[in-house]
mmCIF file of N, CA and C in Angstrom:
data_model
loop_
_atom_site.group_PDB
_atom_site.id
_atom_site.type_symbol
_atom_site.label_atom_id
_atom_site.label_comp_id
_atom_site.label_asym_id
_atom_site.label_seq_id
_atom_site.Cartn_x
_atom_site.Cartn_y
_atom_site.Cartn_z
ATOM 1 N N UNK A 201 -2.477 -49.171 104.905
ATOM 2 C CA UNK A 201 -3.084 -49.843 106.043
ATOM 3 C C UNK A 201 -4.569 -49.501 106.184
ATOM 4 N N UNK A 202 -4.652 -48.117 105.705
ATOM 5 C CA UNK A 202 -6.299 -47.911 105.637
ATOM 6 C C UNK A 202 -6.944 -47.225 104.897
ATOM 7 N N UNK A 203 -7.383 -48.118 104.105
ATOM 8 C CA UNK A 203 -8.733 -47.687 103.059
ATOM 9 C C UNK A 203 -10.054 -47.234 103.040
ATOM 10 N N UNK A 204 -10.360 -46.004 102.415
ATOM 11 C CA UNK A 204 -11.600 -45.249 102.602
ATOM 12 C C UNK A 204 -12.308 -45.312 101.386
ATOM 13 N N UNK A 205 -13.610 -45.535 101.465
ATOM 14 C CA UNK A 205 -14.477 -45.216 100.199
ATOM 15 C C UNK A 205 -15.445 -44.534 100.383
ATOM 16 N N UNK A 206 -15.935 -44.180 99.646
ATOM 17 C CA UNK A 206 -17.740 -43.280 99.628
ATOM 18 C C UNK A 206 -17.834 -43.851 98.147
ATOM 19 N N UNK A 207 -18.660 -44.436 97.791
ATOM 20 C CA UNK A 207 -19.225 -44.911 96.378
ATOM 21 C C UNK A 207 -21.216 -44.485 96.335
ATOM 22 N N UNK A 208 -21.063 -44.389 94.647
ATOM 23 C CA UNK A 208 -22.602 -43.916 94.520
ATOM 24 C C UNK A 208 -22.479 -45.766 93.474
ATOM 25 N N UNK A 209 -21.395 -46.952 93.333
ATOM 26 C CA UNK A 209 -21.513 -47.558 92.969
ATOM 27 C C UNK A 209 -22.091 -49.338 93.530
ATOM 28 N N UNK A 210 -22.333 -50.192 93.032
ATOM 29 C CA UNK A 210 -22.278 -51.275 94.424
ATOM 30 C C UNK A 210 -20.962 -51.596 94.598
ATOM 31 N N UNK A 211 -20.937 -51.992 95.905
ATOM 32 C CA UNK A 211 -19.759 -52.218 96.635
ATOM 33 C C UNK A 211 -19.040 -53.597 96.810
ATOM 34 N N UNK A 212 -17.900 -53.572 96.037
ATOM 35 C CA UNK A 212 -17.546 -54.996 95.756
ATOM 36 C C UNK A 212 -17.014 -55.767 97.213
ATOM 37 N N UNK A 213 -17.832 -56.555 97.484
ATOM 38 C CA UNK A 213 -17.340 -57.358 99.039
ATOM 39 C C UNK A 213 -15.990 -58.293 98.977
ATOM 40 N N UNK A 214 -15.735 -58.901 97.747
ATOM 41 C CA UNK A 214 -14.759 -59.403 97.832
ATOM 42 C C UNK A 214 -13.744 -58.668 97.609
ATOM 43 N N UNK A 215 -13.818 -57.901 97.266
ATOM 44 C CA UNK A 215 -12.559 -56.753 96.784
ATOM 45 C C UNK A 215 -12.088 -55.843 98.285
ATOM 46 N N UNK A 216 -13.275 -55.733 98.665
ATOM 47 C CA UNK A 216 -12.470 -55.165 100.098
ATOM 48 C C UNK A 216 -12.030 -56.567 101.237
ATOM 49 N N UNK A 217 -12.585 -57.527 100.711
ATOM 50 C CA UNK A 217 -12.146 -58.603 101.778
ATOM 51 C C UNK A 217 -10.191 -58.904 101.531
ATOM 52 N N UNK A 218 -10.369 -58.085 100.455
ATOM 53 C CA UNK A 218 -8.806 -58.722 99.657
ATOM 54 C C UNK A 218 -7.914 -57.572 100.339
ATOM 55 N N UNK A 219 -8.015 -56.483 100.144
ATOM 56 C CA UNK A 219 -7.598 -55.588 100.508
ATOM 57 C C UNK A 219 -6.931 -55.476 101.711
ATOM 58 N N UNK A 220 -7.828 -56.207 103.147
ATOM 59 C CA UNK A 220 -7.178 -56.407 104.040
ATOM 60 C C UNK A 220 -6.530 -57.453 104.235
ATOM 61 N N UNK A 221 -5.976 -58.141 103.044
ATOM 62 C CA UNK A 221 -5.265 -59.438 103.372
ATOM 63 C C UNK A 221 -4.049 -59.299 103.713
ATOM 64 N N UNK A 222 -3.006 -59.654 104.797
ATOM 65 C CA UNK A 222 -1.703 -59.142 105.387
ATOM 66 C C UNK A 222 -1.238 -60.834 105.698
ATOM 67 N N UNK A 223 0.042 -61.226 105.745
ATOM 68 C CA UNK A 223 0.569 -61.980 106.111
ATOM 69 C C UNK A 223 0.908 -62.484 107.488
ATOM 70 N N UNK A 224 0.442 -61.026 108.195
ATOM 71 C CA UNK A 224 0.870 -61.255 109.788
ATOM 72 C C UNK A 224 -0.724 -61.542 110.079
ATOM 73 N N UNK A 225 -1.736 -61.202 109.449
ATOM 74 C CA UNK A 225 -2.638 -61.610 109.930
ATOM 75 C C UNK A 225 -3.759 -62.877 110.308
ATOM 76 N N UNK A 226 -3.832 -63.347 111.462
ATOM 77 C CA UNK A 226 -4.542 -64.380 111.400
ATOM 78 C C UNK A 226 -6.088 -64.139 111.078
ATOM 79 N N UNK A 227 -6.691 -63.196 111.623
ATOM 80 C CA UNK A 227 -8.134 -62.926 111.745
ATOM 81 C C UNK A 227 -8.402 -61.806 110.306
ATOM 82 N N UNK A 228 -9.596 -61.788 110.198
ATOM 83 C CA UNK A 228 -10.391 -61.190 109.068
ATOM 84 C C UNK A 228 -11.492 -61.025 110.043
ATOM 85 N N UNK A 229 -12.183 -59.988 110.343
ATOM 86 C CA UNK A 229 -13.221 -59.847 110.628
ATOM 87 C C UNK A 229 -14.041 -59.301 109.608
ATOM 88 N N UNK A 230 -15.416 -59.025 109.271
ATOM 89 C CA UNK A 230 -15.842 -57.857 108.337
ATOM 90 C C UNK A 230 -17.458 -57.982 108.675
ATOM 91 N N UNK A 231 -17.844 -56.523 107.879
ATOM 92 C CA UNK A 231 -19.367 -55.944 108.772
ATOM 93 C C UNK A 231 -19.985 -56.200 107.599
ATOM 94 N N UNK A 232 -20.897 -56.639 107.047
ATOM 95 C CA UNK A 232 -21.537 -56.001 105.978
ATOM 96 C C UNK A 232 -22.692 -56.031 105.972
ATOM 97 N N UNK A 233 -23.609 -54.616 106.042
ATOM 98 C CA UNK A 233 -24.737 -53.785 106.631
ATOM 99 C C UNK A 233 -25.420 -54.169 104.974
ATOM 100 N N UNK A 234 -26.551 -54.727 105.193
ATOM 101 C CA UNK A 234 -27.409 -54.575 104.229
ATOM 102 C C UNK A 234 -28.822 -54.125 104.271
ATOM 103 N N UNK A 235 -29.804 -54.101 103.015
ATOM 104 C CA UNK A 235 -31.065 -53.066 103.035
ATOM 105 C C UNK A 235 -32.013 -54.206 103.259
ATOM 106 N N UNK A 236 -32.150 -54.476 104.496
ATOM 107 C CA UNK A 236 -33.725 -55.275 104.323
ATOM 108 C C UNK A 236 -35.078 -54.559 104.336
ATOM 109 N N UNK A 237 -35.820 -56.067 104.238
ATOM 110 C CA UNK A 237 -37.055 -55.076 103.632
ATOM 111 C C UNK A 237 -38.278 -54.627 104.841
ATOM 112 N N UNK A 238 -37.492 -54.374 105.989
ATOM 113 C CA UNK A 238 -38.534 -54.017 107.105
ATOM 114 C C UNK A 238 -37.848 -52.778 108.085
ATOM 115 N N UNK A 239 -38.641 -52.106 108.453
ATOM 116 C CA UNK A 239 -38.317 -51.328 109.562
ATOM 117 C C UNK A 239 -39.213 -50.830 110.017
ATOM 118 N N UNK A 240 -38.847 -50.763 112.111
ATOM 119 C CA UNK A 240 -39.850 -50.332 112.595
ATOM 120 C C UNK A 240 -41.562 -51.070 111.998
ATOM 121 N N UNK A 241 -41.524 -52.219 111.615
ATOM 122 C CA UNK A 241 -42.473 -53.276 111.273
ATOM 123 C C UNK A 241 -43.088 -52.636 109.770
ATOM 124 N N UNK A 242 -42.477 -51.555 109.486
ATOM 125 C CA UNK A 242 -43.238 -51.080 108.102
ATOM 126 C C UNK A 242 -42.398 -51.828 107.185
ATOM 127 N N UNK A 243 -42.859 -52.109 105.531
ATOM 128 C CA UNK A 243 -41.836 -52.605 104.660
ATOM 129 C C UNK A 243 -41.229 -51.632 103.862
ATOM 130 N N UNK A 244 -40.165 -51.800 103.323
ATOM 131 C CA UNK A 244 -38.907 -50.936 103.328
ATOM 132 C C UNK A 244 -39.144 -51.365 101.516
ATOM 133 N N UNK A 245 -39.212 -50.415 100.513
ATOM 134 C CA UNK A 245 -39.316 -50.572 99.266
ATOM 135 C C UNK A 245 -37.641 -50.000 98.897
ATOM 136 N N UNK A 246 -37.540 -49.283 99.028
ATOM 137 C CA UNK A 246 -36.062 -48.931 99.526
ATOM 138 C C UNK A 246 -35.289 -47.816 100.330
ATOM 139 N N UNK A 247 -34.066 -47.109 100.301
ATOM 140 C CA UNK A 247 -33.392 -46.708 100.785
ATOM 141 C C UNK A 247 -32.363 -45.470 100.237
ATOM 142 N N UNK A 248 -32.184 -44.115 100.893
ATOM 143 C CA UNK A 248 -31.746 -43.392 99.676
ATOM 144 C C UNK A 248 -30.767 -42.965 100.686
ATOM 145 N N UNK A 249 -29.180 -42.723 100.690
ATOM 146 C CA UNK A 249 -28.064 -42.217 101.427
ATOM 147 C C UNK A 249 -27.846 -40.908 100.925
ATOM 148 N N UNK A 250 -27.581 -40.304 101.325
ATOM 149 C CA UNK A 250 -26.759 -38.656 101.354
ATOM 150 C C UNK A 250 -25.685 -38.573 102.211
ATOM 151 N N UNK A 251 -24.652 -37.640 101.678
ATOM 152 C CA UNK A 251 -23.889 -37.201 102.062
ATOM 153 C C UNK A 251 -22.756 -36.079 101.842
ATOM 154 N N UNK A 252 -22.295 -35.524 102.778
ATOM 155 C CA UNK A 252 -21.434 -34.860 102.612
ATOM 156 C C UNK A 252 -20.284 -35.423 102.012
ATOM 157 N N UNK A 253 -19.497 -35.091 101.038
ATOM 158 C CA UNK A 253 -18.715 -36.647 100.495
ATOM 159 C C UNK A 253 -16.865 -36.165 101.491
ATOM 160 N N UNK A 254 -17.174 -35.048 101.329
ATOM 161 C CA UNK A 254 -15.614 -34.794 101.927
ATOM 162 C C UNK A 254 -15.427 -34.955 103.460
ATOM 163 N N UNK A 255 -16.528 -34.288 104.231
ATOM 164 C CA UNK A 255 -16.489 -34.492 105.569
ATOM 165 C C UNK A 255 -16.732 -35.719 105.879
ATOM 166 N N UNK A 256 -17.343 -36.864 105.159
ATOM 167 C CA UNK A 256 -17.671 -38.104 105.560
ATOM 168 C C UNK A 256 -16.737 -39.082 105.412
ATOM 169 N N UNK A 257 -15.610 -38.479 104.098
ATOM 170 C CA UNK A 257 -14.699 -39.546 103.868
ATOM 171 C C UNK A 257 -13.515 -39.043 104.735
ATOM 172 N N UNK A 258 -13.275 -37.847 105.467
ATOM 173 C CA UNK A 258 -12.658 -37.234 106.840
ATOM 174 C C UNK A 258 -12.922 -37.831 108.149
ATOM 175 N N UNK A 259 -14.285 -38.087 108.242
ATOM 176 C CA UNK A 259 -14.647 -38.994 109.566
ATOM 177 C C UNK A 259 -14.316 -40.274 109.435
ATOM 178 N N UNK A 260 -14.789 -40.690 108.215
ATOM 179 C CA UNK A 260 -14.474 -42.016 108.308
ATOM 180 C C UNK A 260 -13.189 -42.703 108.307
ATOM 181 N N UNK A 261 -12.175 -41.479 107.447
ATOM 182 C CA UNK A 261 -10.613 -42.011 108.135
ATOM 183 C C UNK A 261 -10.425 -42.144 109.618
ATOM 184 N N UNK A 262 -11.221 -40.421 109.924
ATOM 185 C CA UNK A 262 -10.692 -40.862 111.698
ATOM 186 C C UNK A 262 -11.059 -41.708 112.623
ATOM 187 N N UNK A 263 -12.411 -42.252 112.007
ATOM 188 C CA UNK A 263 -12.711 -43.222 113.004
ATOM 189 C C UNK A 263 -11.919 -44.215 112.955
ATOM 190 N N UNK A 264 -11.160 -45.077 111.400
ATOM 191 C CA UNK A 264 -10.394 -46.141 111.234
ATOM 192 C C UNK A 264 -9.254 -45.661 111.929
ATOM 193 N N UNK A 265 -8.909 -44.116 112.106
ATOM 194 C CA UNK A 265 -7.502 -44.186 112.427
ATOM 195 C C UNK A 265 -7.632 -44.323 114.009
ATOM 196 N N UNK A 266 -8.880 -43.736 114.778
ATOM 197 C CA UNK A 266 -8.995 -44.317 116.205
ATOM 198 C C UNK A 266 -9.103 -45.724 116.552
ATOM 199 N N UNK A 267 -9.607 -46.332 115.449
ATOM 200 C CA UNK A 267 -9.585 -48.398 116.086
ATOM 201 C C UNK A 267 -7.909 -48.788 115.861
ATOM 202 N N UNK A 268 -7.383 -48.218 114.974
ATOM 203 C CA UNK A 268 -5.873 -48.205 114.784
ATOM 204 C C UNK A 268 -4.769 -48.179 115.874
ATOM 205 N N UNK A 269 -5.514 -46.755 116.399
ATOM 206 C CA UNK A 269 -4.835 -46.124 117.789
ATOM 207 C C UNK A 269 -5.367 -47.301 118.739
ATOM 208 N N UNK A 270 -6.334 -47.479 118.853
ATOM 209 C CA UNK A 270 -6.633 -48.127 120.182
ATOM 210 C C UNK A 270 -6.234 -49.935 120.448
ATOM 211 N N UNK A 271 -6.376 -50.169 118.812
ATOM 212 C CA UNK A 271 -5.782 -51.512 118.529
ATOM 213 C C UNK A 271 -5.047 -51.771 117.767
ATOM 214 N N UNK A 272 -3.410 -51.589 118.126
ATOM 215 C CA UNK A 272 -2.436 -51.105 117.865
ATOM 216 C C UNK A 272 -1.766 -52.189 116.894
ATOM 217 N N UNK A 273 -2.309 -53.655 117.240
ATOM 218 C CA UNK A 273 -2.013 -54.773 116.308
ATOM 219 C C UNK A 273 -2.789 -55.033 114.999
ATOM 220 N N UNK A 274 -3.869 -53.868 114.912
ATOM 221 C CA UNK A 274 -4.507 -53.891 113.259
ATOM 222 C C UNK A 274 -3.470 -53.895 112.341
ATOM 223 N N UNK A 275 -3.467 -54.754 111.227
ATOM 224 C CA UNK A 275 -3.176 -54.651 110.285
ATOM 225 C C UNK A 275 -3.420 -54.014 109.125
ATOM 226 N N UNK A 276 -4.887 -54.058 108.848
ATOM 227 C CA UNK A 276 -5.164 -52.901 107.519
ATOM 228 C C UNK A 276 -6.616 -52.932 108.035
ATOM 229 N N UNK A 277 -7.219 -51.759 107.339
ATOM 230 C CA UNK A 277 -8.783 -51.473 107.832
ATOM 231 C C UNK A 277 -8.971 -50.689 106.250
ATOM 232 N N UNK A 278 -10.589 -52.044 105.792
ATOM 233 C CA UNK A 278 -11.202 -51.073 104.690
ATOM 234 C C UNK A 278 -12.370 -50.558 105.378
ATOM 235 N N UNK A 279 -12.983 -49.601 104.967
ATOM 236 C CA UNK A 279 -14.122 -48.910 105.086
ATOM 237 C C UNK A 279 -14.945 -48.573 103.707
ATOM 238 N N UNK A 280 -15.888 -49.433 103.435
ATOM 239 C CA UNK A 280 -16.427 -48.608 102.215
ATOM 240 C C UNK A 280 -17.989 -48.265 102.691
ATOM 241 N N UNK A 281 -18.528 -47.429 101.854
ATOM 242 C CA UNK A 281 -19.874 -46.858 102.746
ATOM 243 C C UNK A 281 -20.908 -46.486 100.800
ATOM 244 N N UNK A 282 -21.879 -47.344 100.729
ATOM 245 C CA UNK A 282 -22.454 -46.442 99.667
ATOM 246 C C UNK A 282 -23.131 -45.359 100.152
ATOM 247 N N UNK A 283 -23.575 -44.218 99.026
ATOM 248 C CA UNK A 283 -24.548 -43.198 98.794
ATOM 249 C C UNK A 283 -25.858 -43.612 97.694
ATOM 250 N N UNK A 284 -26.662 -42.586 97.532
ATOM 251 C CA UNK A 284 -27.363 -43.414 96.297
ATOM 252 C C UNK A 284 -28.732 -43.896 96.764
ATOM 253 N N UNK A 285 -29.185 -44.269 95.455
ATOM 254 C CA UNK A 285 -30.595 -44.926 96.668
ATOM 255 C C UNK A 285 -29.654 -46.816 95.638
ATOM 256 N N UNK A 286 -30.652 -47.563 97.155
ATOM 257 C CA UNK A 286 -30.115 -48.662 97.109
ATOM 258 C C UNK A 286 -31.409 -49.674 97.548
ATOM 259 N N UNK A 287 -31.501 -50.930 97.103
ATOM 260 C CA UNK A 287 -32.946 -51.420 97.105
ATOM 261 C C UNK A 287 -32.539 -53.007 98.341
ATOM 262 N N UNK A 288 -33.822 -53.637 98.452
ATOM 263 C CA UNK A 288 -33.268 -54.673 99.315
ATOM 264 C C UNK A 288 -32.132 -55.523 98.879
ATOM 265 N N UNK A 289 -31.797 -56.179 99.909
ATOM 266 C CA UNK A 289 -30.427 -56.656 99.688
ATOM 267 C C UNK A 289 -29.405 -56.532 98.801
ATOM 268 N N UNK A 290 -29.763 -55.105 98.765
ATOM 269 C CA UNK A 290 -28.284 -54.245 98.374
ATOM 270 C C UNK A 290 -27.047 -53.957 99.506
ATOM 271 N N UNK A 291 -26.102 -54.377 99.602
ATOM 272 C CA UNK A 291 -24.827 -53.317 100.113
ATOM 273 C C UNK A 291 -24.693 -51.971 100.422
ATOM 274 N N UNK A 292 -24.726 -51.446 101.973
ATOM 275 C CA UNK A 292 -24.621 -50.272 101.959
ATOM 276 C C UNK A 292 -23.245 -49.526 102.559
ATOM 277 N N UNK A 293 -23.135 -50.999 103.302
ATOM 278 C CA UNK A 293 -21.228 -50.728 104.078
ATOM 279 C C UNK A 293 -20.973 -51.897 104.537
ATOM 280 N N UNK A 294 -19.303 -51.641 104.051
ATOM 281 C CA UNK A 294 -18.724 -52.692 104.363
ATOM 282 C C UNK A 294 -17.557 -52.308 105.181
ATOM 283 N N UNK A 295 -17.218 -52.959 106.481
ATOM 284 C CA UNK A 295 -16.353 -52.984 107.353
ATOM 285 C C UNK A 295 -15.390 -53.892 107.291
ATOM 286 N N UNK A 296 -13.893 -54.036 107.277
ATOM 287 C CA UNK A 296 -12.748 -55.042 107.081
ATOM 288 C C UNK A 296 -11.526 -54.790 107.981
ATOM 289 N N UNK A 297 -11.617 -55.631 108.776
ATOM 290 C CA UNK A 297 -10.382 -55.713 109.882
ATOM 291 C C UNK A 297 -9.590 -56.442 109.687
ATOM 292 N N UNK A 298 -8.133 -56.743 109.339
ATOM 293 C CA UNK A 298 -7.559 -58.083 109.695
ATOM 294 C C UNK A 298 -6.564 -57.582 110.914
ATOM 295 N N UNK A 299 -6.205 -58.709 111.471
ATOM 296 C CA UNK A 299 -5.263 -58.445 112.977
ATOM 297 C C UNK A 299 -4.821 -59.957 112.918
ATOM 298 N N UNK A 300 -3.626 -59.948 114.069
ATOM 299 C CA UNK A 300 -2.793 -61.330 114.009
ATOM 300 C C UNK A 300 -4.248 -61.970 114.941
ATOM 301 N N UNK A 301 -4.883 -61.767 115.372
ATOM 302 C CA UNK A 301 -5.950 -62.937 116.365
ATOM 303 C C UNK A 301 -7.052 -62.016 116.275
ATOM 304 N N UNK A 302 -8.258 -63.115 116.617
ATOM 305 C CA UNK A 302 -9.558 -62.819 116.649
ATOM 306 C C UNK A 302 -10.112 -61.898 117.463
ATOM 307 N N UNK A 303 -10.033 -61.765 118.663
ATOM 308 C CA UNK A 303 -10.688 -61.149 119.398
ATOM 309 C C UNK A 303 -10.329 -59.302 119.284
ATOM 310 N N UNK A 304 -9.311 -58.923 119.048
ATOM 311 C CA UNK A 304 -8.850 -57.626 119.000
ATOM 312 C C UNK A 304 -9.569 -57.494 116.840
ATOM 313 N N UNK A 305 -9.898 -58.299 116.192
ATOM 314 C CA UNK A 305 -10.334 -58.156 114.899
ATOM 315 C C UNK A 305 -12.115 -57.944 115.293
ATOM 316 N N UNK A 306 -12.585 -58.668 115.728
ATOM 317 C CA UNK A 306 -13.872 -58.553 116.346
ATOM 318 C C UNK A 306 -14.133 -57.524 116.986
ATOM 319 N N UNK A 307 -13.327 -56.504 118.113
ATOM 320 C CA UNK A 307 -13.908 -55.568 118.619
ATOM 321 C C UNK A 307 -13.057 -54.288 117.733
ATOM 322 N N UNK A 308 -12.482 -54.089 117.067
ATOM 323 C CA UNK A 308 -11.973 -53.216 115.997
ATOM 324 C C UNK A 308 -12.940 -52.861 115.018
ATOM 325 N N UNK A 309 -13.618 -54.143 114.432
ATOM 326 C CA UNK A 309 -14.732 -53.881 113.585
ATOM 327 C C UNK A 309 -15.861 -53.229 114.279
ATOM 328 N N UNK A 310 -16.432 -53.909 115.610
ATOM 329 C CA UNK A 310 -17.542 -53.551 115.678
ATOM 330 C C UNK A 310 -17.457 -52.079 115.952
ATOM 331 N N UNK A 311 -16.248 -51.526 117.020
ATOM 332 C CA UNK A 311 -15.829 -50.270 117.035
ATOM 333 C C UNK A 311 -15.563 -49.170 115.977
ATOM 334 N N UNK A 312 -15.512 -49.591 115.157
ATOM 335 C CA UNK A 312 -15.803 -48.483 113.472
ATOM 336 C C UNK A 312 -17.063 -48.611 113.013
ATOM 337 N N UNK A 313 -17.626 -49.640 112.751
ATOM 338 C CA UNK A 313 -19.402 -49.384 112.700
ATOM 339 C C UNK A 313 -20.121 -48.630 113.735
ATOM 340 N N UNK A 314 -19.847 -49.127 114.881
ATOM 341 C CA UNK A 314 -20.739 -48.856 115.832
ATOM 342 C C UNK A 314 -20.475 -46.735 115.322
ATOM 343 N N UNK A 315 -19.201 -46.556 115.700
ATOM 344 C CA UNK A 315 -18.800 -45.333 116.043
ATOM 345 C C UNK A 315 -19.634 -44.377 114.701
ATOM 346 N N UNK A 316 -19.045 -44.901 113.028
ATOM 347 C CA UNK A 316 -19.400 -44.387 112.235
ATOM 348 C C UNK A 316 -21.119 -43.786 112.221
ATOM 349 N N UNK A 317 -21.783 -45.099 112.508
ATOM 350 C CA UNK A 317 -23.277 -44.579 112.293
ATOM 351 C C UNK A 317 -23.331 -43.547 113.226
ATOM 352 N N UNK A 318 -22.766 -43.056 114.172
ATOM 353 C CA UNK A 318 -22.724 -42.001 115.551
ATOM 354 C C UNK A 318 -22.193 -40.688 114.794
ATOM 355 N N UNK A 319 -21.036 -40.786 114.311
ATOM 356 C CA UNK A 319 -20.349 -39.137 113.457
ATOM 357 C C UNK A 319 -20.177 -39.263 112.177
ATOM 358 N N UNK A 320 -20.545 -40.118 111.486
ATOM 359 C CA UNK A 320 -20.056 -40.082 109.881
ATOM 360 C C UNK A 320 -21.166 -38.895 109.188
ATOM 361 N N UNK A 321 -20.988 -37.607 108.114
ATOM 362 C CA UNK A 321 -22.785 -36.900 107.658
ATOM 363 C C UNK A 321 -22.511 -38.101 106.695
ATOM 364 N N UNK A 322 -23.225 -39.271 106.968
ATOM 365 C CA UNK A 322 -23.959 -40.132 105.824
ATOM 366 C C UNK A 322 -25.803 -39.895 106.859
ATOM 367 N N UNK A 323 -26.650 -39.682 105.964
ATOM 368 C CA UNK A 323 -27.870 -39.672 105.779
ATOM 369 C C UNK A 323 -28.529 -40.615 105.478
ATOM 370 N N UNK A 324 -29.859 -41.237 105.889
ATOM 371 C CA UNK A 324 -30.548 -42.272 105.871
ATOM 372 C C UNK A 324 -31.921 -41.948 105.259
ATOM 373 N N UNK A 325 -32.696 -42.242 103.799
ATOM 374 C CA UNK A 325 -34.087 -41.696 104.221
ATOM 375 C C UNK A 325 -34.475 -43.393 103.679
ATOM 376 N N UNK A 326 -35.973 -43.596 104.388
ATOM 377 C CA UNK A 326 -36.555 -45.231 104.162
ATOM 378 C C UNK A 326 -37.663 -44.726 103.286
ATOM 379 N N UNK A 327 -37.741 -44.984 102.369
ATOM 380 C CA UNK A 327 -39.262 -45.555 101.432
ATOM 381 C C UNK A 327 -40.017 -46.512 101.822
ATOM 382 N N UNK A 328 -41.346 -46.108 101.911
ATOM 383 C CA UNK A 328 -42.100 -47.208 102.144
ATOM 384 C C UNK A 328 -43.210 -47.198 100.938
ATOM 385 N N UNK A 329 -44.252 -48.055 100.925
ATOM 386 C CA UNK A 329 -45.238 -48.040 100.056
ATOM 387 C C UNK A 329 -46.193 -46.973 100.462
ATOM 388 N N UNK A 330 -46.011 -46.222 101.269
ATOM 389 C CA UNK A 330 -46.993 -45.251 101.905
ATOM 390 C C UNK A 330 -46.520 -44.249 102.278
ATOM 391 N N UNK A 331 -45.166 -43.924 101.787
ATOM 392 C CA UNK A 331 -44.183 -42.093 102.513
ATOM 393 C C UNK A 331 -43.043 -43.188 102.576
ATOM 394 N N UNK A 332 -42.465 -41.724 103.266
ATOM 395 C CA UNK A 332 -40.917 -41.822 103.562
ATOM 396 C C UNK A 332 -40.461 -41.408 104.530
ATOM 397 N N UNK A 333 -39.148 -41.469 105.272
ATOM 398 C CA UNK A 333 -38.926 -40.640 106.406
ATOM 399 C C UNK A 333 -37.497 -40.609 106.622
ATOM 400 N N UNK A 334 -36.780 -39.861 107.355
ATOM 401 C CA UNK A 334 -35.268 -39.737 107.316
ATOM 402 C C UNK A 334 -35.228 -40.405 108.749
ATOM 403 N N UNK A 335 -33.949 -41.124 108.918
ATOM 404 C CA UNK A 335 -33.903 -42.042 110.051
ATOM 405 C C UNK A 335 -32.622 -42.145 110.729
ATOM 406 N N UNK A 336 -32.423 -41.989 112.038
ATOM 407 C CA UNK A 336 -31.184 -41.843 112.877
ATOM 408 C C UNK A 336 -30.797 -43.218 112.125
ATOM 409 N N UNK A 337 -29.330 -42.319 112.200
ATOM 410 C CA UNK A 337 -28.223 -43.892 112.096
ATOM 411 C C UNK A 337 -28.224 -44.929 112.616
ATOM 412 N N UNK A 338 -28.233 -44.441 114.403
ATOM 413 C CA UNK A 338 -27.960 -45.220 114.981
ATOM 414 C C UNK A 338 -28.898 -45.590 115.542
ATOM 415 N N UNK A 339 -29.205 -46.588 116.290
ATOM 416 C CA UNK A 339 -30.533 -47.166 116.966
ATOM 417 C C UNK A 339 -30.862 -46.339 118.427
#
């Protein structure tokens, strides 16, 4: 019912879209966070992740297993998250909900993203054409 990744590879989107495919399910929701090329109005050459790989792939079960708990009609939940440095419109995470209806698939997802960038040790640093800098997860 729930799948965890940490990859230093790219992250296959259709492969986790498959993953949550269930028969009881009507809805598919899914997140997928990519590297654009701006932040904070500077341009973004790219992007380098770190992490703790064990404690992160520990949080990141528990966070899937809290949208689980709280939305008790999930069907399966992927989570994949790269590490690595990764360039624009690269893949850095992908979120996958399915549930029998939409609205409990919609706030399941956003509730594991939102939460993850808050406790997951995944690390953020931005490249620019002029330095670099390490950057809260979350906004």
């Amino acid at each position: 019912m729930i799948h965890i990744d940490l990859t230093d590879q790219p992250i296959d989107v259709s492969a986790a879209l498959r993953s949550v495919e269930a028969d009881g399910a009507g809805a598919i929701n899914t997140f997928i966070g990519t590297v654009r090329n701006k932040s904070t109005g500077r341009p973004v050459v790219r992007l380098e992740y770190e992490a703790y790989d064990s404690m992160a792939l520990h949080q990141l079960r528990k966070v899937a297993e809290q949208a689980a708990e709280q939305w008790p009609m999930v069907e399966k939940i992927t989570v994949v998250h790269r590490k690595g440095t990764l360039y624009i419109g690269d893949v850095a995470v992908v979120v996958a909900v399915s549930t029998p209806h939409r609205a409990e698939s919609f706030t399941a997802c956003q509730y594991i993203i939102d939460t993850l960038k808050q406790v997951v040790t995944i690390w953020k640093k931005e490249f620019y054409e002029d330095g670099d800098v390490w950057v809260a997860a979350h906004p």
